[in-house]
Short mmCIF file of C-alpha atoms in Angstrom, two decimals:
data_model
loop_
_atom_site.label_atom_id
_atom_site.label_comp_id
_atom_site.label_asym_id
_atom_site.label_seq_id
_atom_site.Cartn_x
_atom_site.Cartn_y
_atom_site.Cartn_z
CA MET A 266 -6.86 9.54 -17.14
CA ILE A 267 -7.40 7.33 -14.05
CA THR A 268 -9.82 8.30 -11.40
CA VAL A 269 -9.89 6.31 -8.12
CA LEU A 270 -13.21 5.66 -6.32
CA ARG A 271 -13.00 4.98 -2.60
CA ILE A 272 -16.14 3.37 -1.35
CA GLY A 273 -17.29 2.58 2.15
CA HIS A 274 -15.49 5.42 3.77
CA ARG A 275 -16.32 6.07 7.54
CA PRO A 276 -14.67 9.25 8.48
CA GLN A 277 -13.93 8.21 12.04
CA ARG A 278 -12.83 4.73 11.54
CA ASP A 279 -11.14 4.89 8.07
CA LYS A 280 -9.56 8.43 8.32
CA ARG A 281 -6.02 7.21 8.08
CA ILE A 282 -6.51 4.43 5.60
CA THR A 283 -8.58 6.64 3.28
CA THR A 284 -5.84 9.29 3.54
CA HIS A 285 -3.34 6.71 2.46
CA VAL A 286 -5.52 5.61 -0.44
CA CYS A 287 -5.82 9.20 -1.63
CA LEU A 288 -2.00 9.94 -1.29
CA VAL A 289 -1.24 6.81 -3.06
CA ALA A 290 -3.53 7.72 -5.88
CA ARG A 291 -1.85 11.10 -6.31
CA ALA A 292 1.86 9.74 -5.85
CA PHE A 293 1.35 6.84 -8.32
CA GLY A 294 -0.11 8.97 -11.12
CA ALA A 295 -3.96 8.92 -10.89
CA ASP A 296 -5.61 12.18 -11.70
CA ALA A 297 -8.33 12.43 -9.18
CA VAL A 298 -10.06 10.51 -6.24
CA ILE A 299 -13.71 10.45 -5.45
CA VAL A 300 -14.65 9.49 -1.92
CA ASP A 301 -18.29 8.34 -1.25
CA THR A 302 -18.73 10.04 2.04
CA PRO A 303 -18.06 13.75 2.54
CA ASP A 304 -15.19 14.43 4.91
CA SER A 305 -13.86 18.00 5.31
CA THR A 306 -10.67 17.05 7.35
CA LEU A 307 -9.62 14.52 4.52
CA LYS A 308 -10.30 17.12 1.88
CA GLU A 309 -8.10 19.59 3.63
CA THR A 310 -5.15 17.11 4.18
CA VAL A 311 -5.16 15.99 0.57
CA GLU A 312 -5.31 19.65 -0.78
CA ASP A 313 -2.67 20.62 1.36
CA VAL A 314 -0.46 17.91 0.00
CA VAL A 315 -1.40 19.02 -3.58
CA LYS A 316 -0.70 22.65 -2.64
CA GLU A 317 2.71 22.08 -1.37
CA TRP A 318 3.92 19.10 -3.39
CA GLY A 319 2.39 19.88 -6.74
CA GLY A 320 0.34 18.09 -9.48
CA ASP A 321 -3.34 18.46 -10.75
CA PHE A 322 -4.79 15.89 -8.56
CA SER A 323 -8.32 16.58 -7.29
CA ILE A 324 -10.42 15.10 -4.48
CA THR A 325 -14.28 15.25 -4.60
CA PHE A 326 -17.12 13.65 -2.76
CA GLN A 327 -20.03 11.80 -4.38
CA PRO A 328 -22.28 8.68 -3.59
CA TRP A 329 -20.62 5.71 -5.34
CA LYS A 330 -23.76 4.50 -7.08
CA ARG A 331 -24.08 7.86 -8.86
CA VAL A 332 -20.34 7.71 -9.85
CA LEU A 333 -20.69 4.22 -11.43
CA LYS A 334 -23.88 5.08 -13.19
CA SER A 335 -22.51 8.17 -14.91
CA TRP A 336 -18.95 6.87 -15.57
CA LYS A 337 -18.13 6.89 -19.19
CA GLY A 338 -15.16 4.48 -19.52
CA LYS A 339 -14.13 1.01 -18.01
CA ILE A 340 -14.51 0.31 -14.36
CA VAL A 341 -11.79 -1.84 -12.60
CA HIS A 342 -12.67 -3.07 -9.13
CA LEU A 343 -9.72 -4.26 -6.90
CA THR A 344 -10.72 -7.22 -4.93
CA MET A 345 -8.82 -10.44 -3.70
CA TYR A 346 -11.56 -12.42 -5.32
CA GLY A 347 -10.90 -11.22 -8.79
CA LEU A 348 -8.77 -12.34 -11.66
CA PRO A 349 -4.91 -11.90 -11.38
CA ILE A 350 -3.61 -8.47 -12.31
CA GLU A 351 -0.80 -10.11 -14.48
CA ASP A 352 -3.50 -11.88 -16.77
CA LYS A 353 -5.36 -8.55 -17.35
CA ILE A 354 -3.13 -5.62 -17.13
CA ALA A 355 -2.20 -5.36 -20.70
CA GLU A 356 -5.92 -5.33 -21.67
CA ILE A 357 -6.88 -2.73 -19.11
CA ARG A 358 -3.96 -0.47 -20.13
CA GLU A 359 -5.62 -0.01 -23.37
CA ASN A 360 -8.57 1.69 -21.97
CA ASP A 361 -8.94 5.46 -21.19
CA PRO A 362 -10.47 6.82 -18.88
CA ILE A 363 -10.37 4.15 -16.19
CA LEU A 364 -12.22 4.17 -12.83
CA VAL A 365 -10.37 2.14 -10.25
CA VAL A 366 -12.72 1.26 -7.41
CA VAL A 367 -11.18 0.33 -3.93
CA GLY A 368 -13.62 -0.64 -1.04
CA ALA A 369 -13.42 -0.80 2.65
CA GLU A 370 -13.92 -4.05 4.39
CA LYS A 371 -17.42 -4.90 3.11
CA VAL A 372 -18.18 -4.36 -0.64
CA PRO A 373 -21.70 -4.40 -1.98
CA PRO A 374 -22.30 -7.17 -4.49
CA GLN A 375 -23.57 -4.77 -7.08
CA LEU A 376 -19.94 -3.61 -7.51
CA TYR A 377 -18.68 -6.95 -8.75
CA GLU A 378 -21.51 -6.71 -11.49
CA ALA A 379 -20.98 -3.13 -12.29
CA ALA A 380 -17.19 -3.58 -12.90
CA ASP A 381 -15.74 -4.39 -16.31
CA PHE A 382 -12.80 -6.04 -14.34
CA ASN A 383 -12.55 -7.51 -10.97
CA ILE A 384 -8.85 -7.72 -10.37
CA SER A 385 -6.83 -9.28 -7.60
CA ILE A 386 -3.32 -8.28 -6.57
CA THR A 387 -2.47 -11.65 -4.87
CA SER A 388 -5.40 -13.65 -3.86
CA GLN A 389 -4.59 -13.08 -0.26
CA PRO A 390 -5.99 -10.53 2.26
CA HIS A 391 -3.86 -7.57 2.76
CA SER A 392 -4.69 -3.83 2.13
CA GLU A 393 -6.57 -1.64 -0.43
CA VAL A 394 -3.70 0.90 -0.06
CA ALA A 395 -1.13 -1.74 -1.24
CA ALA A 396 -3.58 -3.06 -4.00
CA LEU A 397 -4.01 0.35 -5.41
CA ALA A 398 -0.37 1.15 -5.36
CA VAL A 399 0.75 -1.94 -7.17
CA PHE A 400 -2.09 -1.72 -9.58
CA LEU A 401 -1.01 1.81 -10.54
CA ASP A 402 2.67 0.81 -10.57
CA ARG A 403 1.88 -1.97 -12.88
CA CYS A 404 -0.51 0.13 -15.04
CA PHE A 405 2.00 2.96 -15.67
CA GLN A 406 4.91 0.33 -15.86
CA GLY A 407 6.90 2.14 -13.36
CA ALA A 408 6.79 5.46 -15.30
CA GLN A 409 5.18 7.29 -12.38
CA LEU A 410 8.14 6.91 -10.15
CA ARG A 411 10.04 9.73 -11.64
CA LYS A 412 7.00 12.00 -12.40
CA ASP A 413 7.79 15.67 -11.81
CA PHE A 414 4.79 17.11 -9.90
CA GLY A 415 6.30 20.72 -10.24
CA GLY A 416 5.52 21.52 -6.57
CA SER A 417 6.94 24.07 -4.32
CA LEU A 418 8.31 21.33 -2.09
CA LYS A 419 10.59 18.84 -3.79
CA ILE A 420 12.72 16.05 -2.31
CA VAL A 421 16.51 15.73 -3.38
CA PRO A 422 17.07 12.00 -3.22
CA SER A 423 19.90 11.28 -0.81
CA GLU A 424 21.71 8.20 0.49
CA ARG A 425 21.59 9.11 4.07
CA LYS A 426 20.06 12.66 4.50
CA LYS A 427 16.80 14.40 4.61
CA LEU A 428 17.10 16.95 1.84
CA PHE A 429 14.41 19.01 0.14
CA ARG A 430 14.00 22.29 -1.58
CA ASP A 431 11.06 24.65 -0.72
CA ILE A 432 10.73 27.31 -3.36
CA ALA A 433 8.08 29.07 -1.29
CA ASN A 434 10.16 29.25 1.75
CA GLN A 435 13.88 29.49 1.36
CA ASN A 436 14.46 28.89 4.91
CA ARG A 437 13.50 25.25 4.62
CA LYS A 438 15.81 24.76 1.69
CA ALA A 439 17.65 21.97 3.11
CA LYS A 440 17.08 20.10 6.23
CA ILE A 441 19.95 17.87 6.97
CA ILE A 442 19.87 15.23 9.66
CA MET B 36 14.71 -14.26 3.74
CA ILE B 37 12.96 -10.92 4.24
CA THR B 38 11.97 -9.49 7.65
CA VAL B 39 9.97 -6.41 7.96
CA LEU B 40 10.45 -4.10 10.98
CA ARG B 41 7.65 -1.74 11.75
CA ILE B 42 8.88 1.14 14.00
CA GLY B 43 6.96 3.86 15.85
CA HIS B 44 3.86 1.63 16.21
CA ARG B 45 1.19 3.24 18.61
CA PRO B 46 -1.32 0.50 19.29
CA GLN B 47 -4.29 2.75 19.48
CA ARG B 48 -3.57 5.30 16.71
CA ASP B 49 -1.71 3.01 14.25
CA LYS B 50 -3.95 -0.14 14.68
CA ARG B 51 -5.16 -0.47 11.24
CA ILE B 52 -2.17 0.87 9.48
CA THR B 53 0.23 -1.57 11.18
CA THR B 54 -2.35 -4.41 10.52
CA HIS B 55 -2.07 -3.46 6.80
CA VAL B 56 1.75 -3.42 7.02
CA CYS B 57 1.85 -6.86 8.55
CA LEU B 58 -0.60 -8.43 6.07
CA VAL B 59 1.06 -6.81 3.08
CA ALA B 60 4.43 -8.20 4.38
CA ARG B 61 2.91 -11.66 4.51
CA ALA B 62 0.97 -11.46 1.14
CA PHE B 63 4.02 -9.99 -0.75
CA GLY B 64 6.29 -12.63 0.22
CA ALA B 65 8.25 -11.42 3.41
CA ASP B 66 8.98 -14.28 6.07
CA ALA B 67 8.26 -12.27 9.23
CA VAL B 68 7.42 -9.03 10.73
CA ILE B 69 8.84 -7.47 13.94
CA VAL B 70 6.79 -4.56 15.47
CA ASP B 71 8.68 -2.35 17.96
CA THR B 72 5.63 -2.00 20.51
CA PRO B 73 3.91 -5.04 21.96
CA ASP B 74 0.27 -5.27 20.89
CA SER B 75 -1.76 -8.39 21.73
CA THR B 76 -4.73 -7.54 19.34
CA LEU B 77 -2.46 -7.08 16.36
CA LYS B 78 -0.67 -10.36 17.12
CA GLU B 79 -3.99 -12.19 17.30
CA THR B 80 -5.15 -10.59 14.13
CA VAL B 81 -2.08 -11.43 11.98
CA GLU B 82 -1.95 -15.05 13.52
CA ASP B 83 -5.48 -15.69 12.61
CA VAL B 84 -4.78 -14.85 9.11
CA VAL B 85 -1.80 -17.00 8.93
CA LYS B 86 -3.81 -19.98 10.59
CA GLU B 87 -6.59 -19.76 7.92
CA TRP B 88 -4.76 -18.54 4.89
CA GLY B 89 -1.27 -20.45 5.30
CA GLY B 90 2.25 -19.62 5.00
CA ASP B 91 5.14 -19.58 7.52
CA PHE B 92 4.80 -16.04 8.37
CA SER B 93 5.43 -14.87 11.92
CA ILE B 94 4.89 -11.79 14.07
CA THR B 95 7.12 -10.86 17.00
CA PHE B 96 7.69 -7.79 19.20
CA GLN B 97 11.07 -6.21 20.00
CA PRO B 98 12.45 -2.69 20.46
CA TRP B 99 13.77 -1.42 17.18
CA LYS B 100 17.29 -0.52 18.41
CA ARG B 101 17.83 -3.92 19.52
CA VAL B 102 16.63 -5.41 16.34
CA LEU B 103 19.08 -3.26 14.24
CA LYS B 104 21.97 -4.06 16.59
CA SER B 105 21.63 -7.62 16.35
CA TRP B 106 20.56 -7.94 12.69
CA LYS B 107 23.09 -10.00 10.55
CA GLY B 108 22.42 -8.78 6.98
CA LYS B 109 21.57 -5.68 5.16
CA ILE B 110 19.21 -3.09 6.32
CA VAL B 111 16.86 -1.24 3.75
CA HIS B 112 14.90 1.73 5.28
CA LEU B 113 12.02 2.82 3.05
CA THR B 114 11.75 6.55 3.24
CA MET B 115 10.64 9.30 0.44
CA TYR B 116 13.96 11.00 1.22
CA GLY B 117 16.07 7.94 -0.09
CA LEU B 118 17.47 7.03 -3.39
CA PRO B 119 14.94 5.82 -6.07
CA ILE B 120 14.18 2.04 -5.82
CA GLU B 121 14.74 1.67 -9.58
CA ASP B 122 18.46 2.60 -9.23
CA LYS B 123 19.12 0.15 -6.26
CA ILE B 124 16.78 -2.77 -6.56
CA ALA B 125 19.10 -4.96 -8.53
CA GLU B 126 21.85 -4.38 -5.94
CA ILE B 127 19.44 -4.98 -3.08
CA ARG B 128 18.14 -8.12 -4.50
CA GLU B 129 21.61 -9.82 -4.31
CA ASN B 130 21.58 -9.65 -0.41
CA ASP B 131 20.11 -12.26 1.89
CA PRO B 132 18.77 -11.83 4.54
CA ILE B 133 17.40 -8.48 4.28
CA LEU B 134 15.48 -6.43 7.08
CA VAL B 135 13.06 -3.92 5.53
CA VAL B 136 12.31 -1.02 7.96
CA VAL B 137 9.05 1.01 7.56
CA GLY B 138 8.29 3.84 10.02
CA ALA B 139 5.26 5.70 11.14
CA GLU B 140 5.17 9.49 10.73
CA LYS B 141 8.51 10.49 12.43
CA VAL B 142 11.60 8.43 12.00
CA PRO B 143 14.50 8.64 14.32
CA PRO B 144 17.64 10.15 12.58
CA GLN B 145 19.71 7.07 13.59
CA LEU B 146 17.79 4.95 11.41
CA TYR B 147 18.99 6.74 8.36
CA GLU B 148 22.54 6.13 9.55
CA ALA B 149 22.01 2.36 10.53
CA ALA B 150 20.49 1.56 7.11
CA ASP B 151 22.54 0.18 4.26
CA PHE B 152 20.09 1.60 1.78
CA ASN B 153 17.55 4.50 2.22
CA ILE B 154 15.22 3.92 -0.52
CA SER B 155 12.38 5.85 -1.88
CA ILE B 156 9.30 4.57 -3.72
CA THR B 157 8.55 8.08 -5.48
CA SER B 158 9.81 11.03 -3.85
CA GLN B 159 6.26 12.02 -2.70
CA PRO B 160 4.51 11.73 0.51
CA HIS B 161 2.11 8.76 0.47
CA SER B 162 1.98 5.55 2.56
CA GLU B 163 4.24 3.14 4.19
CA VAL B 164 1.89 0.30 3.44
CA ALA B 165 2.10 1.14 -0.35
CA ALA B 166 5.91 1.64 -0.18
CA LEU B 167 6.35 -1.91 1.37
CA ALA B 168 4.07 -3.51 -1.25
CA VAL B 169 5.70 -2.04 -4.27
CA PHE B 170 9.14 -2.62 -2.62
CA LEU B 171 8.44 -6.45 -2.15
CA ASP B 172 6.71 -6.69 -5.64
CA ARG B 173 9.90 -5.12 -7.27
CA CYS B 174 12.31 -7.21 -5.07
CA PHE B 175 10.54 -10.44 -6.09
CA GLN B 176 9.76 -9.30 -9.59
CA GLY B 177 6.17 -10.34 -9.34
CA ALA B 178 6.89 -13.86 -8.34
CA GLN B 179 4.98 -13.71 -5.06
CA LEU B 180 1.62 -12.80 -6.80
CA ARG B 181 1.19 -16.42 -7.50
CA LYS B 182 2.60 -17.93 -4.33
CA ASP B 183 0.70 -20.85 -3.03
CA PHE B 184 0.49 -20.48 0.82
CA GLY B 185 -1.06 -23.83 1.32
CA GLY B 186 -3.72 -22.51 3.73
CA SER B 187 -7.05 -24.02 4.51
CA LEU B 188 -8.69 -21.15 2.99
CA LYS B 189 -8.03 -20.42 -0.68
CA ILE B 190 -9.73 -18.06 -3.21
CA VAL B 191 -10.77 -19.29 -6.62
CA PRO B 192 -10.02 -16.33 -8.85
CA SER B 193 -13.22 -15.25 -10.67
CA GLU B 194 -14.39 -12.80 -13.15
CA ARG B 195 -17.41 -11.61 -11.16
CA LYS B 196 -17.99 -13.81 -8.13
CA LYS B 197 -16.58 -14.31 -4.59
CA LEU B 198 -15.45 -17.98 -4.55
CA PHE B 199 -13.30 -19.72 -2.15
CA ARG B 200 -12.52 -23.18 -0.97
CA ASP B 201 -12.33 -23.81 2.86
CA ILE B 202 -10.73 -27.18 3.53
CA ALA B 203 -11.51 -27.14 7.22
CA ASN B 204 -15.20 -26.09 6.82
CA GLN B 205 -16.81 -27.74 3.74
CA ASN B 206 -20.00 -25.53 4.31
CA ARG B 207 -18.03 -22.65 3.37
CA LYS B 208 -16.72 -24.21 0.03
CA ALA B 209 -18.25 -21.73 -2.35
CA LYS B 210 -19.77 -18.40 -1.72
CA ILE B 211 -21.38 -17.09 -4.61
CA ILE B 212 -22.69 -13.64 -4.88
#
């Protein structure tokens, strides 16, 4: 069980980045995301994806301090200041459940203290979306790439076309470009 | 040599996502990014990172059709409709140079035709930032995670602190939280 906690979300400014964080969490095999600031548009976007594309993924909203305090399991904080993922991933993988925390630009110092693992995905500045994706990809050792989400919408991988099946709406069965 | 081409960039709406695309390209080992719409703020942000953190990474602006037309090498388009990365990465890795194309929400059909490889990183909707990071991570087989960029700013990986060295400014030598 992996839950992702997104902290420092500002609904106006971070709308798209936090949406990407949530969709990456789902697509790469996490079970749930908790966002620290309520955002009904974000909730709707993510729930619409789950409804159409499948999976048991959930999105909820809760202050981050409360989440950390009540979490029963290990806490992994993704930060460019942390120890390299390749040194720690085998150890992390042995734990269940795991809370993976990704921040926005400024992260409160308490988080570094509360985390069992502060982990870097390269020691360079880039993106919490990328850090989360690579962390989950390595955590699951690629197994999630072929995960069947059992959704109504399903892509049929193709060399040069956009093909998908839509069980709920047969008219959208195959869209060919 | 890997160059990333970001298409469909709208300076206002995509500012932060495209910034993440550019920083991921650099941090995960690409040599350059080309963005299809001029954006001086984006250029400045990326060049400031290169100046402080190092590396030979460049950002330029050019219409995407012209880039595709003049590209001498293979073209990889990252799209959730494509063939799974794990089936194609070994074949892709043999090519040099490579142009990796990441789009925004709507991608013109010509791109699917122009690409030598349409590649998916999961067949689920998520994020071009994540797709690019995982693609580059797999392409370089993790080798870029420890790449030395030779910059003035350098992080000292730490279990619980924020430590970095700044050669240009000794006062910022170590920031401990």
